[in-house]
Tab-separated table of C-alpha atoms in Angstrom:
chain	number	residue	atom	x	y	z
A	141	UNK	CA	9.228	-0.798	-30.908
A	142	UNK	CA	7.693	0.503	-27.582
A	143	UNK	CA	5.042	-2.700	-27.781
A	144	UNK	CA	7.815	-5.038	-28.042
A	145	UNK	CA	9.157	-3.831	-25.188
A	146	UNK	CA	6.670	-3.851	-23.212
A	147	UNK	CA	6.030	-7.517	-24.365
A	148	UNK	CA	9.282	-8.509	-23.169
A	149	UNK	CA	8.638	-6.967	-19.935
A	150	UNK	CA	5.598	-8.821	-19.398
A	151	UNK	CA	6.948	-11.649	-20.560
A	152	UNK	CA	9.685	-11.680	-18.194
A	153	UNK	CA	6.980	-11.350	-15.333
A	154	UNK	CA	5.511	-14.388	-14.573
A	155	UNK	CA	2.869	-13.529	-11.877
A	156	UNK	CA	2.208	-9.944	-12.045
A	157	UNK	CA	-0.177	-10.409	-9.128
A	158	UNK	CA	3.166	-9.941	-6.651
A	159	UNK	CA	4.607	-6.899	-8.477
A	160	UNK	CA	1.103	-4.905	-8.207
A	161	UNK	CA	1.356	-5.675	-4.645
A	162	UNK	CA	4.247	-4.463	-4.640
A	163	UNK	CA	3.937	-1.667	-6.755
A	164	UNK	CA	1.083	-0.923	-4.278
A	165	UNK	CA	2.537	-1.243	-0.998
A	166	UNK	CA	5.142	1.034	-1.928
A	167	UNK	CA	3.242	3.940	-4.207
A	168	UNK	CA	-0.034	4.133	-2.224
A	169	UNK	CA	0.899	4.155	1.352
A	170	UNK	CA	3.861	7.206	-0.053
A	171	UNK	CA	0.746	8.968	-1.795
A	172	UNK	CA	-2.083	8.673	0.624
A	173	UNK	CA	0.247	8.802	3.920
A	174	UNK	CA	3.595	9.626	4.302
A	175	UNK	CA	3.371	12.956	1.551
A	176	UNK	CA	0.748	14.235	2.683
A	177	UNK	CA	1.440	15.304	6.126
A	178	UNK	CA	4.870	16.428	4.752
A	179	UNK	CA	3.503	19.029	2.487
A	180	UNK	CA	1.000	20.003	4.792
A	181	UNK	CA	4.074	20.901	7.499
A	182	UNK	CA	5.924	22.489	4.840
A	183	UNK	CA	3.056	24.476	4.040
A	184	UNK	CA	2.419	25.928	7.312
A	185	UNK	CA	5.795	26.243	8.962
A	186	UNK	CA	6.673	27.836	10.986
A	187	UNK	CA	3.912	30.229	12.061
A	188	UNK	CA	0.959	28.173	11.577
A	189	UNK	CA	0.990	24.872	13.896
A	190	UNK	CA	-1.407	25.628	16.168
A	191	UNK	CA	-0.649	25.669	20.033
A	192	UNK	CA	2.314	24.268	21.552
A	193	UNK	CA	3.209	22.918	17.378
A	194	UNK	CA	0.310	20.238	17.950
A	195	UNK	CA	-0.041	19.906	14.284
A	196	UNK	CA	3.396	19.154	13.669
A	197	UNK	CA	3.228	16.014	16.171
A	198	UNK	CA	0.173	14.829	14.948
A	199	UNK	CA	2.023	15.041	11.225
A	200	UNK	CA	4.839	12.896	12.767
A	201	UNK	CA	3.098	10.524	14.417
A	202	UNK	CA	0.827	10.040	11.000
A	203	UNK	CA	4.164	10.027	9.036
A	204	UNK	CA	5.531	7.727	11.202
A	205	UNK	CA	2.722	5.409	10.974
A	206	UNK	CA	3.229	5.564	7.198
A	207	UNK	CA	6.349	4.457	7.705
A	208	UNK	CA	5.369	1.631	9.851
A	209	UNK	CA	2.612	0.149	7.287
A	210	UNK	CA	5.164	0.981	4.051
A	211	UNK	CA	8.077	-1.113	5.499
A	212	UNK	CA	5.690	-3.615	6.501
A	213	UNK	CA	4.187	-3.612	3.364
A	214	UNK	CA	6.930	-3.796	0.953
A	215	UNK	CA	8.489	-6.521	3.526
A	216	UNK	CA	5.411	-8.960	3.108
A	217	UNK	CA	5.523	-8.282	-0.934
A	218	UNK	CA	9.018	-8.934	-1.186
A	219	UNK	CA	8.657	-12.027	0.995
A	220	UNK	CA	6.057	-13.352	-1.001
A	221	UNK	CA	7.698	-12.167	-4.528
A	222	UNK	CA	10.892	-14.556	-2.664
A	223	UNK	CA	8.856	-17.316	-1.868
A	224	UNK	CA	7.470	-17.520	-5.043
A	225	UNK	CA	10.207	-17.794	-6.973
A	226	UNK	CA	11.710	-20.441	-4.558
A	227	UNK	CA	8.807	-22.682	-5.146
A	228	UNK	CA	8.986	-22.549	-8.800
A	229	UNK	CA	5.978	-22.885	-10.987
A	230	UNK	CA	3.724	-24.165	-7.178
A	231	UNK	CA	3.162	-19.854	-6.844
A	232	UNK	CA	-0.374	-19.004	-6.029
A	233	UNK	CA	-1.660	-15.231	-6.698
């Protein structure tokens, strides 16, 4: 049952190139950017910042540069994912 379903899924998912970016834009730039500077302030607040709280900008301007890169990211996936399917069966990987 589970392989059948899976089938399907696949099946339904013509280029798979264009979800993996996807997939990718989203999960790896939340994993390797954005979280990490959030746990790492969540970890060490209040107390342990350093002077004047300079790792807590340095985590915002790293988390905010995760931001930039994820929305720009996902935007160029789902662009292409678009473009794809408005040019049919022409879609290049």
């Amino acid at each position: 049952p589970k392989f059948s379903f899976l089938v399907i899924i696949a099946a339904m998912i013509p280029n798979l190139g264009l979800v993996i970016s996807l997939v990718g834009a989203v999960a790896s730039t939340a994993l390797s950017v954005i979280f990490p500077p959030i746990c790492e302030s969540i970890t060490f607040w209040p107390d342990s910042l350093g002077r004047y709280k300079w790792q807590l900008i340095l985590n915002l301007l790293i988390i905010s540069f995760g931001l930039y890169v994820f929305i720009a990211g996902t935007t160029l996936s789902v662009s292409n994912i678009v473009a794809c399917f408005e040019n049919g069966a022409k879609c290049n990987d």
